[in-house]
Amino acid sequence: MLQNRTAQRRRLALVGLAGVVALSLSACAQSQRSADTSNGSGKVGGTLTFGAAGAPKLFDPFYATDGETFRVARQMFQGLVGFKPGTAQAQPDLAEKWDSSPDGKTWTFALKTGVKFHDGTDFNADAVCANFNRWYGQKGAAQSDAVSQYWVDNFGGFSDGAKPSLYKSCTAKDAKTAVIELTAVTSKFPDVLGLPSFVMQSPTAMKKYDADNVTAQGDSFTYPSYALEHPTGTGPFKFGKYDKANNTVELVKNDDYAGDKVKLDKLVFKIIPNETARKQALQAGDIDGYDFPNAADWDQLKKAGFNVAIRPAFNILYLGINQKNVPQLRDLKVRQAIAYGINREQLVKSQLPEGAKVADEFIPDTVTGYTPDVQKYNYDPEKAKSLLKEAGATDLTLNFWWPSEVTRPYMPSPKDIFGALSADLAKIGIKTNAVTKPWNGGYIDGIDQAQADLFLFGWTGDFNTPDNFLAQFFGAPDNRLTTGASPWGQSLADSIKAADAEPNKDKRTQLYQDINKKVMGEYLPAVPVSHSPPALVLKSDIKGLVPSPLTDERFGSVSKG
Amino acid sequence: MLRYTVRRLLQMVVVLLVLSLLVFAWLRALPGGPVSALLGERATPESRHDLIVQLGLDQPIFVQYLKFLGRALTGNFGTSNGVQPGTTAMDLFLTRFPATIELSVFAIIIAVVFGIPLGYMAAKRRGGWFDNATVIGSLVGIAVPVFFLAFLLKYIFAVKLGVLPSDSRQSVTDATRVTGFFVLDGIITQEWDAAWDAFRHLILPAIALGTIPFAVVFRITRAAVLDVLDEDYVRTAESKGLTAQLIRRRHVLRNAMLPVVTTIGLQTGALLAGAVLTENVFAFPGVGQALALGFERRDYPVLQLLIMMAAMVYVVVNLLVDLSYALIDPRIRTR
């Protein structure tokens, strides 16, 4: 019994110790909650929680190109140029209007007045120039393609002069007038300024938090605290916090927003990488909406009373043809046979979501330079067979690649699309070897290293210029299609550059239409397949969100309940 | 004892070094890589090349490895470029590890709290209906894949019935963070709603994750108790006229616990594997989710660190299990 009592005493001591530990812990861990306990529910106000597929890279969109970063940035920032809601059409945002000199190299922006950054700094011409000069003045690791990619893609080099740059200078003529000078004419300007990468950020905050201090180390980059914790813009929401332990990004209402009054108190992005998990979170009521619902779920979600908001299609899926390894593919007739031999009408009807269209050329019809007057390739297997015979390519076996474990906005189910296309090709006598790899696990690499003869690939437009599509595909002869293997590869690239540099708008449109005609009639480097609309899904009580072809949805005007 | 512990820890360093080399080489032998993950559709031959040079991926692999090792010795494991881009791998580990520990602890609590008593009761009633029912139940527990069970639990209790949350760790957005263990944080800051909310988020994933350990603990306990019940000293104790309670505590359970503790230790390693699946189904931001995402996005720095840390946890837990024998069985202590 004596032993029993010691055991009891020991146990008591243990409980006592645990109590002391808990007490001392709570003594040094006071609740840091604010006294304000107002519970944000009700018609005006409230918290909207949106399911995001991935974590934002950071919060300074200049150093990003990914949709997750941009989605958050679009709520906090504004650019000089914005987009008309629901379209890809550029319209004034922080600039009231703009004019260009006759030679197309000098642009004068008249700025909105009375706008302030979240930290109280005035938005004016000096701030505009500070932003332009900051982009132009990037140094060291920050100049990498993976860091300042949109600048490199659209403006070229930096102030160190190592590579030529499109940007020349910015002058603050007066507080509300900024003049931008370019070194050459480009069709992209000023639409390109609508990209989230080129939004206006507070010069004060950028200086205070060392915004340009990007370093490379080993196999990764390190970003400054401005980009991680202190993004400061002019938009309807201010940065709240990024709760990494709970995988949420929280933005709060900007009461001093210069535009229409913001309705929501809080906007939370909850990161749920798994698509099924996002759907279930919506069904369970844990989130108010999410992006890119699987097209196969649209009907089910609609029936359950959710609002499936379909975006206008601003993308393209194409069947890539790489000329490098199979000499027959350098023959236009063979490529045309492939185009005639695949039943795109049927594919769009059976495999793609509502609202998808067959693609006649490599740009959607909302982009300037689109022309209905191109050679069409309506499904005609007999013609395909005879073209193959003429070309002497009746016994063709091609490596046909498709990506596994991925859906892209332009390609909901790669496997099914591959299945349909390869069956069509078999009917005209082209045998295919199926090769499948994970998107990031060898697919893109293999495509870029020209290992595939046929492959599925695509593009989503960043802004409304044909260059944004055409230059991506054919802008250099060394590309995913190896167009350089054909004699026209170089001249196609040159003609795209020439069109981009044409200052006269009408002439430029004409040049692009000519390119589209030639691409479809004389070159056919690949077969455009479809434009497919991506969607987002929302609870029925979420009002005011306008689906955008550029995924440029702004939550400032959105209300809940 | 101390010498033993030190020797085991030194062995661990060697294990980790060898493992780090293997992981480093293995990751780089995988198809794809951070370059295509970072550039995606935008990759051009030129931008690919620039980035490969910038990240040092063009250098011989042993040079890359030595550089990595040099940085690792200063505590620098690189920055995530896929899972939580911009966050250092170490930060990512430190914010996510508490989540996985919290989840695993709850899973183990479920396994132990239900497994040991049920195992004991089943053994005492060997052959009865209770024994048969629980044995079959435990078989089902082992046989059902974790992700399927997780999915099923979520579908029923979160999506259909709506009684428990379906994802993440907490819905309360203004909770004070102290330790990173959300339930504990809520208790010590006396934010009871936050603690309760975090606890509710743990229930479903912990059940899904705890089922296999529960079934294993149950079966081992049952077998061990059956063994011990046949021992002479139990019979002696019974014939001495000791109370049933005393026999159970002092003679049966204490002797039967040895294999059970070993099992719990080994199961802790298996929990990490289960956590990869469970955390993905419940969008639970722990180490398991980061491993799966890191693999998909070829996040070298994150994978390198997390795999090493997982190995370290495994080794340490096994060491702790070995040391705990001494506490349970005095015969080992004297040796």
PDB file of N, CA, C and O in Angstrom, chain A residues 26 31-33 57 144-145 149-150 217-221 241-244 246-247 270 273 280 286 408 410 441 445 448 459 462 472 480, chain B residues 28 31-32 36 41-43 47-48 51 54-55 71 76 79 81 84-85 87 154 166-167 169-170 172-173 176-177 188 191 193 289 298:
ATOM      1  N   SER A  26       0.793  30.588 -20.295  1.00  0.00           N
ATOM      2  CA  SER A  26      -0.242  31.574 -20.589  1.00  0.00           C
ATOM      3  C   SER A  26       0.161  32.941 -20.047  1.00  0.00           C
ATOM      4  O   SER A  26      -0.288  33.970 -20.533  1.00  0.00           O
ATOM      5  N   SER A  31      -3.163  36.982 -25.273  1.00  0.00           N
ATOM      6  CA  SER A  31      -3.908  37.111 -26.519  1.00  0.00           C
ATOM      7  C   SER A  31      -3.602  38.455 -27.153  1.00  0.00           C
ATOM      8  O   SER A  31      -3.562  39.480 -26.477  1.00  0.00           O
ATOM      9  N   GLN A  32      -3.340  38.431 -28.456  1.00  0.00           N
ATOM     10  CA  GLN A  32      -3.019  39.687 -29.136  1.00  0.00           C
ATOM     11  C   GLN A  32      -4.195  40.190 -29.951  1.00  0.00           C
ATOM     12  O   GLN A  32      -4.046  40.970 -30.877  1.00  0.00           O
ATOM     13  N   ARG A  33      -5.362  39.712 -29.638  1.00  0.00           N
ATOM     14  CA  ARG A  33      -6.524  40.145 -30.409  1.00  0.00           C
ATOM     15  C   ARG A  33      -6.844  41.598 -30.120  1.00  0.00           C
ATOM     16  O   ARG A  33      -6.660  42.083 -29.009  1.00  0.00           O
ATOM     17  N   LYS A  57       3.301  33.664 -55.318  1.00  0.00           N
ATOM     18  CA  LYS A  57       4.757  33.619 -55.259  1.00  0.00           C
ATOM     19  C   LYS A  57       5.240  34.668 -54.266  1.00  0.00           C
ATOM     20  O   LYS A  57       6.133  34.418 -53.460  1.00  0.00           O
ATOM     21  N   SER A 144      16.926  38.489 -63.854  1.00  0.00           N
ATOM     22  CA  SER A 144      16.675  37.151 -64.402  1.00  0.00           C
ATOM     23  C   SER A 144      15.283  37.047 -65.010  1.00  0.00           C
ATOM     24  O   SER A 144      14.333  37.672 -64.557  1.00  0.00           O
ATOM     25  N   ASP A 145      15.171  36.217 -66.028  1.00  0.00           N
ATOM     26  CA  ASP A 145      13.879  35.929 -66.654  1.00  0.00           C
ATOM     27  C   ASP A 145      12.857  35.414 -65.662  1.00  0.00           C
ATOM     28  O   ASP A 145      11.670  35.666 -65.803  1.00  0.00           O
ATOM     29  N   GLN A 149      10.260  38.686 -65.396  1.00  0.00           N
ATOM     30  CA  GLN A 149       9.995  38.104 -66.706  1.00  0.00           C
ATOM     31  C   GLN A 149       9.178  38.992 -67.640  1.00  0.00           C
ATOM     32  O   GLN A 149       9.487  39.116 -68.813  1.00  0.00           O
ATOM     33  N   TYR A 150       8.134  39.615 -67.114  1.00  0.00           N
ATOM     34  CA  TYR A 150       7.306  40.409 -68.007  1.00  0.00           C
ATOM     35  C   TYR A 150       8.027  41.656 -68.506  1.00  0.00           C
ATOM     36  O   TYR A 150       7.784  42.122 -69.612  1.00  0.00           O
ATOM     37  N   GLN A 217      20.455  32.374 -54.897  1.00  0.00           N
ATOM     38  CA  GLN A 217      21.346  31.538 -54.101  1.00  0.00           C
ATOM     39  C   GLN A 217      20.988  30.104 -54.382  1.00  0.00           C
ATOM     40  O   GLN A 217      19.856  29.700 -54.207  1.00  0.00           O
ATOM     41  N   GLY A 218      22.020  29.368 -54.824  1.00  0.00           N
ATOM     42  CA  GLY A 218      21.741  27.977 -55.135  1.00  0.00           C
ATOM     43  C   GLY A 218      20.651  27.899 -56.170  1.00  0.00           C
ATOM     44  O   GLY A 218      20.667  28.634 -57.143  1.00  0.00           O
ATOM     45  N   ASP A 219      19.682  27.017 -55.938  1.00  0.00           N
ATOM     46  CA  ASP A 219      18.672  26.833 -56.963  1.00  0.00           C
ATOM     47  C   ASP A 219      17.421  27.653 -56.704  1.00  0.00           C
ATOM     48  O   ASP A 219      16.333  27.261 -57.055  1.00  0.00           O
ATOM     49  N   SER A 220      17.560  28.808 -56.066  1.00  0.00           N
ATOM     50  CA  SER A 220      16.351  29.588 -55.809  1.00  0.00           C
ATOM     51  C   SER A 220      16.681  31.068 -55.621  1.00  0.00           C
ATOM     52  O   SER A 220      17.841  31.454 -55.563  1.00  0.00           O
ATOM     53  N   PHE A 221      15.628  31.878 -55.530  1.00  0.00           N
ATOM     54  CA  PHE A 221      15.778  33.317 -55.345  1.00  0.00           C
ATOM     55  C   PHE A 221      15.229  33.731 -53.978  1.00  0.00           C
ATOM     56  O   PHE A 221      14.304  33.123 -53.467  1.00  0.00           O
ATOM     57  N   LYS A 241      -2.590  39.983 -44.015  1.00  0.00           N
ATOM     58  CA  LYS A 241      -1.481  39.110 -43.630  1.00  0.00           C
ATOM     59  C   LYS A 241      -1.502  37.842 -44.470  1.00  0.00           C
ATOM     60  O   LYS A 241      -2.517  37.471 -45.046  1.00  0.00           O
ATOM     61  N   TYR A 242      -0.349  37.220 -44.514  1.00  0.00           N
ATOM     62  CA  TYR A 242      -0.208  35.932 -45.170  1.00  0.00           C
ATOM     63  C   TYR A 242       0.055  34.936 -44.053  1.00  0.00           C
ATOM     64  O   TYR A 242       1.144  34.901 -43.500  1.00  0.00           O
ATOM     65  N   ASP A 243      -0.969  34.174 -43.715  1.00  0.00           N
ATOM     66  CA  ASP A 243      -0.855  33.230 -42.610  1.00  0.00           C
ATOM     67  C   ASP A 243      -0.361  31.904 -43.174  1.00  0.00           C
ATOM     68  O   ASP A 243      -1.137  31.063 -43.611  1.00  0.00           O
ATOM     69  N   LYS A 244       0.954  31.745 -43.158  1.00  0.00           N
ATOM     70  CA  LYS A 244       1.517  30.544 -43.780  1.00  0.00           C
ATOM     71  C   LYS A 244       1.132  29.285 -43.033  1.00  0.00           C
ATOM     72  O   LYS A 244       0.996  28.223 -43.625  1.00  0.00           O
ATOM     73  N   ASN A 246      -1.621  28.601 -41.734  1.00  0.00           N
ATOM     74  CA  ASN A 246      -2.973  28.172 -42.084  1.00  0.00           C
ATOM     75  C   ASN A 246      -3.243  28.303 -43.573  1.00  0.00           C
ATOM     76  O   ASN A 246      -4.356  28.102 -44.029  1.00  0.00           O
ATOM     77  N   ASN A 247      -2.221  28.682 -44.341  1.00  0.00           N
ATOM     78  CA  ASN A 247      -2.351  28.758 -45.800  1.00  0.00           C
ATOM     79  C   ASN A 247      -3.442  29.717 -46.265  1.00  0.00           C
ATOM     80  O   ASN A 247      -4.228  29.385 -47.152  1.00  0.00           O
ATOM     81  N   LYS A 270      -7.967  31.323 -49.601  1.00  0.00           N
ATOM     82  CA  LYS A 270      -7.564  30.114 -48.888  1.00  0.00           C
ATOM     83  C   LYS A 270      -6.923  29.184 -49.915  1.00  0.00           C
ATOM     84  O   LYS A 270      -7.536  28.888 -50.949  1.00  0.00           O
ATOM     85  N   PRO A 273      -4.737  23.289 -52.794  1.00  0.00           N
ATOM     86  CA  PRO A 273      -4.114  22.878 -54.059  1.00  0.00           C
ATOM     87  C   PRO A 273      -4.913  21.812 -54.817  1.00  0.00           C
ATOM     88  O   PRO A 273      -4.839  21.750 -56.024  1.00  0.00           O
ATOM     89  N   GLN A 280     -15.189  20.391 -52.766  1.00  0.00           N
ATOM     90  CA  GLN A 280     -15.859  19.963 -51.539  1.00  0.00           C
ATOM     91  C   GLN A 280     -15.912  21.072 -50.501  1.00  0.00           C
ATOM     92  O   GLN A 280     -16.864  21.160 -49.742  1.00  0.00           O
ATOM     93  N   ASP A 286     -17.362  26.054 -46.747  1.00  0.00           N
ATOM     94  CA  ASP A 286     -16.168  26.639 -46.131  1.00  0.00           C
ATOM     95  C   ASP A 286     -15.548  27.741 -46.978  1.00  0.00           C
ATOM     96  O   ASP A 286     -14.761  28.538 -46.478  1.00  0.00           O
ATOM     97  N   ARG A 408      -5.083  22.628 -68.133  1.00  0.00           N
ATOM     98  CA  ARG A 408      -4.784  24.029 -68.381  1.00  0.00           C
ATOM     99  C   ARG A 408      -6.103  24.691 -68.763  1.00  0.00           C
ATOM    100  O   ARG A 408      -7.021  23.997 -69.235  1.00  0.00           O
ATOM    101  N   TYR A 410      -6.996  26.159 -71.283  1.00  0.00           N
ATOM    102  CA  TYR A 410      -7.370  25.892 -72.671  1.00  0.00           C
ATOM    103  C   TYR A 410      -7.504  24.399 -72.953  1.00  0.00           C
ATOM    104  O   TYR A 410      -7.790  23.999 -74.071  1.00  0.00           O
ATOM    105  N   GLY A 441       6.970  17.303 -65.082  1.00  0.00           N
ATOM    106  CA  GLY A 441       7.857  16.156 -64.876  1.00  0.00           C
ATOM    107  C   GLY A 441       8.369  15.614 -66.180  1.00  0.00           C
ATOM    108  O   GLY A 441       8.458  14.416 -66.373  1.00  0.00           O
ATOM    109  N   ASP A 445       9.726  20.042 -70.729  1.00  0.00           N
ATOM    110  CA  ASP A 445      11.130  19.844 -71.111  1.00  0.00           C
ATOM    111  C   ASP A 445      11.252  19.111 -72.445  1.00  0.00           C
ATOM    112  O   ASP A 445      12.012  19.506 -73.326  1.00  0.00           O
ATOM    113  N   ASP A 448      10.186  21.269 -75.317  1.00  0.00           N
ATOM    114  CA  ASP A 448      11.182  22.305 -75.601  1.00  0.00           C
ATOM    115  C   ASP A 448      12.449  21.722 -76.216  1.00  0.00           C
ATOM    116  O   ASP A 448      13.202  22.421 -76.885  1.00  0.00           O
ATOM    117  N   TRP A 459      -1.862  28.482 -75.024  1.00  0.00           N
ATOM    118  CA  TRP A 459      -1.460  29.787 -74.533  1.00  0.00           C
ATOM    119  C   TRP A 459      -2.692  30.539 -74.078  1.00  0.00           C
ATOM    120  O   TRP A 459      -3.750  30.437 -74.703  1.00  0.00           O
ATOM    121  N   ASP A 462      -2.196  37.493 -72.399  1.00  0.00           N
ATOM    122  CA  ASP A 462      -1.974  38.391 -71.270  1.00  0.00           C
ATOM    123  C   ASP A 462      -2.720  39.698 -71.470  1.00  0.00           C
ATOM    124  O   ASP A 462      -3.181  40.322 -70.531  1.00  0.00           O
ATOM    125  N   GLN A 472       4.786  34.795 -79.329  1.00  0.00           N
ATOM    126  CA  GLN A 472       5.020  33.691 -78.414  1.00  0.00           C
ATOM    127  C   GLN A 472       5.275  32.395 -79.185  1.00  0.00           C
ATOM    128  O   GLN A 472       6.127  31.596 -78.822  1.00  0.00           O
ATOM    129  N   ARG A 480       9.216  26.080 -80.297  1.00  0.00           N
ATOM    130  CA  ARG A 480       8.725  24.732 -79.975  1.00  0.00           C
ATOM    131  C   ARG A 480       8.348  23.932 -81.218  1.00  0.00           C
ATOM    132  O   ARG A 480       8.122  22.735 -81.140  1.00  0.00           O
TER     133      ARG A 480
ATOM    134  N   ARG B  28      17.594  15.450 -59.001  1.00  0.00           N
ATOM    135  CA  ARG B  28      18.083  15.990 -60.265  1.00  0.00           C
ATOM    136  C   ARG B  28      18.033  14.972 -61.399  1.00  0.00           C
ATOM    137  O   ARG B  28      18.166  15.334 -62.566  1.00  0.00           O
ATOM    138  N   PRO B  31      12.775  13.465 -64.277  1.00  0.00           N
ATOM    139  CA  PRO B  31      12.439  14.302 -65.435  1.00  0.00           C
ATOM    140  C   PRO B  31      11.806  15.617 -64.976  1.00  0.00           C
ATOM    141  O   PRO B  31      11.195  15.674 -63.919  1.00  0.00           O
ATOM    142  N   GLY B  32      11.949  16.642 -65.785  1.00  0.00           N
ATOM    143  CA  GLY B  32      11.411  17.957 -65.422  1.00  0.00           C
ATOM    144  C   GLY B  32      12.325  18.630 -64.432  1.00  0.00           C
ATOM    145  O   GLY B  32      13.400  18.118 -64.114  1.00  0.00           O
ATOM    146  N   SER B  36      11.314  24.332 -65.905  1.00  0.00           N
ATOM    147  CA  SER B  36      10.031  24.259 -66.603  1.00  0.00           C
ATOM    148  C   SER B  36       8.892  24.575 -65.654  1.00  0.00           C
ATOM    149  O   SER B  36       7.874  25.117 -66.062  1.00  0.00           O
ATOM    150  N   GLU B  41       4.609  27.710 -69.868  1.00  0.00           N
ATOM    151  CA  GLU B  41       4.384  27.940 -71.295  1.00  0.00           C
ATOM    152  C   GLU B  41       5.268  29.048 -71.852  1.00  0.00           C
ATOM    153  O   GLU B  41       5.463  29.156 -73.053  1.00  0.00           O
ATOM    154  N   ARG B  42       5.772  29.902 -70.969  1.00  0.00           N
ATOM    155  CA  ARG B  42       6.539  31.048 -71.440  1.00  0.00           C
ATOM    156  C   ARG B  42       7.975  30.724 -71.787  1.00  0.00           C
ATOM    157  O   ARG B  42       8.699  31.565 -72.283  1.00  0.00           O
ATOM    158  N   ALA B  43       8.412  29.514 -71.454  1.00  0.00           N
ATOM    159  CA  ALA B  43       9.818  29.174 -71.657  1.00  0.00           C
ATOM    160  C   ALA B  43      10.216  29.340 -73.122  1.00  0.00           C
ATOM    161  O   ALA B  43       9.517  28.900 -74.019  1.00  0.00           O
ATOM    162  N   SER B  47      15.421  31.883 -72.485  1.00  0.00           N
ATOM    163  CA  SER B  47      15.113  32.089 -71.074  1.00  0.00           C
ATOM    164  C   SER B  47      15.422  30.836 -70.264  1.00  0.00           C
ATOM    165  O   SER B  47      15.855  30.913 -69.122  1.00  0.00           O
ATOM    166  N   ARG B  48      15.224  29.678 -70.873  1.00  0.00           N
ATOM    167  CA  ARG B  48      15.583  28.433 -70.188  1.00  0.00           C
ATOM    168  C   ARG B  48      17.063  28.422 -69.856  1.00  0.00           C
ATOM    169  O   ARG B  48      17.465  28.139 -68.727  1.00  0.00           O
ATOM    170  N   LEU B  51      18.101  30.837 -67.133  1.00  0.00           N
ATOM    171  CA  LEU B  51      17.680  30.428 -65.791  1.00  0.00           C
ATOM    172  C   LEU B  51      18.514  29.257 -65.285  1.00  0.00           C
ATOM    173  O   LEU B  51      18.884  29.195 -64.109  1.00  0.00           O
ATOM    174  N   GLN B  54      21.661  30.733 -64.135  1.00  0.00           N
ATOM    175  CA  GLN B  54      21.431  31.518 -62.928  1.00  0.00           C
ATOM    176  C   GLN B  54      21.283  30.648 -61.684  1.00  0.00           C
ATOM    177  O   GLN B  54      21.812  30.954 -60.622  1.00  0.00           O
ATOM    178  N   LEU B  55      20.572  29.526 -61.833  1.00  0.00           N
ATOM    179  CA  LEU B  55      20.342  28.653 -60.697  1.00  0.00           C
ATOM    180  C   LEU B  55      21.508  27.685 -60.484  1.00  0.00           C
ATOM    181  O   LEU B  55      21.493  26.881 -59.578  1.00  0.00           O
ATOM    182  N   ARG B  71      26.202  25.659 -47.983  1.00  0.00           N
ATOM    183  CA  ARG B  71      25.131  26.551 -47.530  1.00  0.00           C
ATOM    184  C   ARG B  71      24.348  25.923 -46.390  1.00  0.00           C
ATOM    185  O   ARG B  71      23.983  26.578 -45.413  1.00  0.00           O
ATOM    186  N   ASN B  76      21.406  27.534 -44.301  1.00  0.00           N
ATOM    187  CA  ASN B  76      20.683  28.055 -45.452  1.00  0.00           C
ATOM    188  C   ASN B  76      20.311  26.914 -46.396  1.00  0.00           C
ATOM    189  O   ASN B  76      21.168  26.341 -47.054  1.00  0.00           O
ATOM    190  N   THR B  79      15.411  28.688 -50.979  1.00  0.00           N
ATOM    191  CA  THR B  79      14.068  29.256 -50.927  1.00  0.00           C
ATOM    192  C   THR B  79      13.137  28.413 -51.778  1.00  0.00           C
ATOM    193  O   THR B  79      13.509  27.990 -52.864  1.00  0.00           O
ATOM    194  N   ASN B  81      10.572  27.310 -54.434  1.00  0.00           N
ATOM    195  CA  ASN B  81      10.156  27.919 -55.689  1.00  0.00           C
ATOM    196  C   ASN B  81       8.920  27.249 -56.264  1.00  0.00           C
ATOM    197  O   ASN B  81       8.611  27.411 -57.424  1.00  0.00           O
ATOM    198  N   GLN B  84       5.583  27.163 -51.611  1.00  0.00           N
ATOM    199  CA  GLN B  84       5.254  28.471 -51.070  1.00  0.00           C
ATOM    200  C   GLN B  84       6.353  29.398 -51.540  1.00  0.00           C
ATOM    201  O   GLN B  84       7.231  29.770 -50.786  1.00  0.00           O
ATOM    202  N   PRO B  85       6.311  29.731 -52.824  1.00  0.00           N
ATOM    203  CA  PRO B  85       7.431  30.431 -53.422  1.00  0.00           C
ATOM    204  C   PRO B  85       7.800  31.665 -52.597  1.00  0.00           C
ATOM    205  O   PRO B  85       6.920  32.337 -52.088  1.00  0.00           O
ATOM    206  N   THR B  87       9.258  31.740 -49.734  1.00  0.00           N
ATOM    207  CA  THR B  87       9.526  31.397 -48.346  1.00  0.00           C
ATOM    208  C   THR B  87      10.782  30.535 -48.290  1.00  0.00           C
ATOM    209  O   THR B  87      10.945  29.677 -49.147  1.00  0.00           O
ATOM    210  N   LYS B 154     -14.660  12.869 -45.071  1.00  0.00           N
ATOM    211  CA  LYS B 154     -14.885  14.248 -45.457  1.00  0.00           C
ATOM    212  C   LYS B 154     -16.220  14.391 -46.179  1.00  0.00           C
ATOM    213  O   LYS B 154     -16.988  15.310 -45.913  1.00  0.00           O
ATOM    214  N   SER B 166     -14.102  21.103 -43.733  1.00  0.00           N
ATOM    215  CA  SER B 166     -13.581  20.198 -44.752  1.00  0.00           C
ATOM    216  C   SER B 166     -12.106  20.414 -45.041  1.00  0.00           C
ATOM    217  O   SER B 166     -11.478  19.615 -45.694  1.00  0.00           O
ATOM    218  N   ASP B 167     -11.544  21.534 -44.625  1.00  0.00           N
ATOM    219  CA  ASP B 167     -10.175  21.803 -45.043  1.00  0.00           C
ATOM    220  C   ASP B 167      -9.464  22.745 -44.075  1.00  0.00           C
ATOM    221  O   ASP B 167     -10.105  23.369 -43.232  1.00  0.00           O
ATOM    222  N   ARG B 169      -6.647  24.401 -41.236  1.00  0.00           N
ATOM    223  CA  ARG B 169      -6.432  24.160 -39.815  1.00  0.00           C
ATOM    224  C   ARG B 169      -7.328  24.984 -38.931  1.00  0.00           C
ATOM    225  O   ARG B 169      -7.506  24.699 -37.758  1.00  0.00           O
ATOM    226  N   GLN B 170      -7.842  26.090 -39.439  1.00  0.00           N
ATOM    227  CA  GLN B 170      -8.580  26.993 -38.579  1.00  0.00           C
ATOM    228  C   GLN B 170      -9.414  27.933 -39.432  1.00  0.00           C
ATOM    229  O   GLN B 170      -8.976  28.350 -40.490  1.00  0.00           O
ATOM    230  N   VAL B 172     -11.123  30.603 -37.671  1.00  0.00           N
ATOM    231  CA  VAL B 172     -10.960  31.856 -36.943  1.00  0.00           C
ATOM    232  C   VAL B 172      -9.744  32.560 -37.534  1.00  0.00           C
ATOM    233  O   VAL B 172      -8.680  31.963 -37.652  1.00  0.00           O
ATOM    234  N   THR B 173      -9.898  33.816 -37.965  1.00  0.00           N
ATOM    235  CA  THR B 173      -8.787  34.434 -38.688  1.00  0.00           C
ATOM    236  C   THR B 173      -7.913  35.309 -37.798  1.00  0.00           C
ATOM    237  O   THR B 173      -6.848  35.721 -38.217  1.00  0.00           O
ATOM    238  N   THR B 176      -4.329  34.384 -31.999  1.00  0.00           N
ATOM    239  CA  THR B 176      -2.939  34.701 -31.664  1.00  0.00           C
ATOM    240  C   THR B 176      -2.097  33.442 -31.821  1.00  0.00           C
ATOM    241  O   THR B 176      -2.507  32.369 -31.401  1.00  0.00           O
ATOM    242  N   ARG B 177      -0.943  33.590 -32.453  1.00  0.00           N
ATOM    243  CA  ARG B 177      -0.079  32.431 -32.665  1.00  0.00           C
ATOM    244  C   ARG B 177       1.110  32.498 -31.721  1.00  0.00           C
ATOM    245  O   ARG B 177       1.786  33.526 -31.652  1.00  0.00           O
ATOM    246  N   ILE B 188      -3.474  28.369 -24.260  1.00  0.00           N
ATOM    247  CA  ILE B 188      -2.607  29.198 -23.418  1.00  0.00           C
ATOM    248  C   ILE B 188      -2.894  30.681 -23.572  1.00  0.00           C
ATOM    249  O   ILE B 188      -2.575  31.459 -22.693  1.00  0.00           O
ATOM    250  N   GLU B 191      -7.934  31.876 -25.846  1.00  0.00           N
ATOM    251  CA  GLU B 191      -8.880  32.155 -26.923  1.00  0.00           C
ATOM    252  C   GLU B 191      -9.612  30.843 -27.204  1.00  0.00           C
ATOM    253  O   GLU B 191      -9.257  30.086 -28.105  1.00  0.00           O
ATOM    254  N   ASP B 193     -12.444  29.936 -28.352  1.00  0.00           N
ATOM    255  CA  ASP B 193     -13.094  29.669 -29.636  1.00  0.00           C
ATOM    256  C   ASP B 193     -12.066  29.221 -30.676  1.00  0.00           C
ATOM    257  O   ASP B 193     -12.316  28.325 -31.471  1.00  0.00           O
ATOM    258  N   GLN B 289       1.565  17.756 -47.053  1.00  0.00           N
ATOM    259  CA  GLN B 289       1.056  18.482 -48.218  1.00  0.00           C
ATOM    260  C   GLN B 289       2.220  19.125 -48.984  1.00  0.00           C
ATOM    261  O   GLN B 289       2.256  19.109 -50.207  1.00  0.00           O
ATOM    262  N   ARG B 298       8.444  20.224 -58.474  1.00  0.00           N
ATOM    263  CA  ARG B 298       9.906  20.081 -58.523  1.00  0.00           C
ATOM    264  C   ARG B 298      10.605  21.175 -57.710  1.00  0.00           C
ATOM    265  O   ARG B 298      11.486  21.868 -58.195  1.00  0.00           O
TER     266      ARG B 298
END
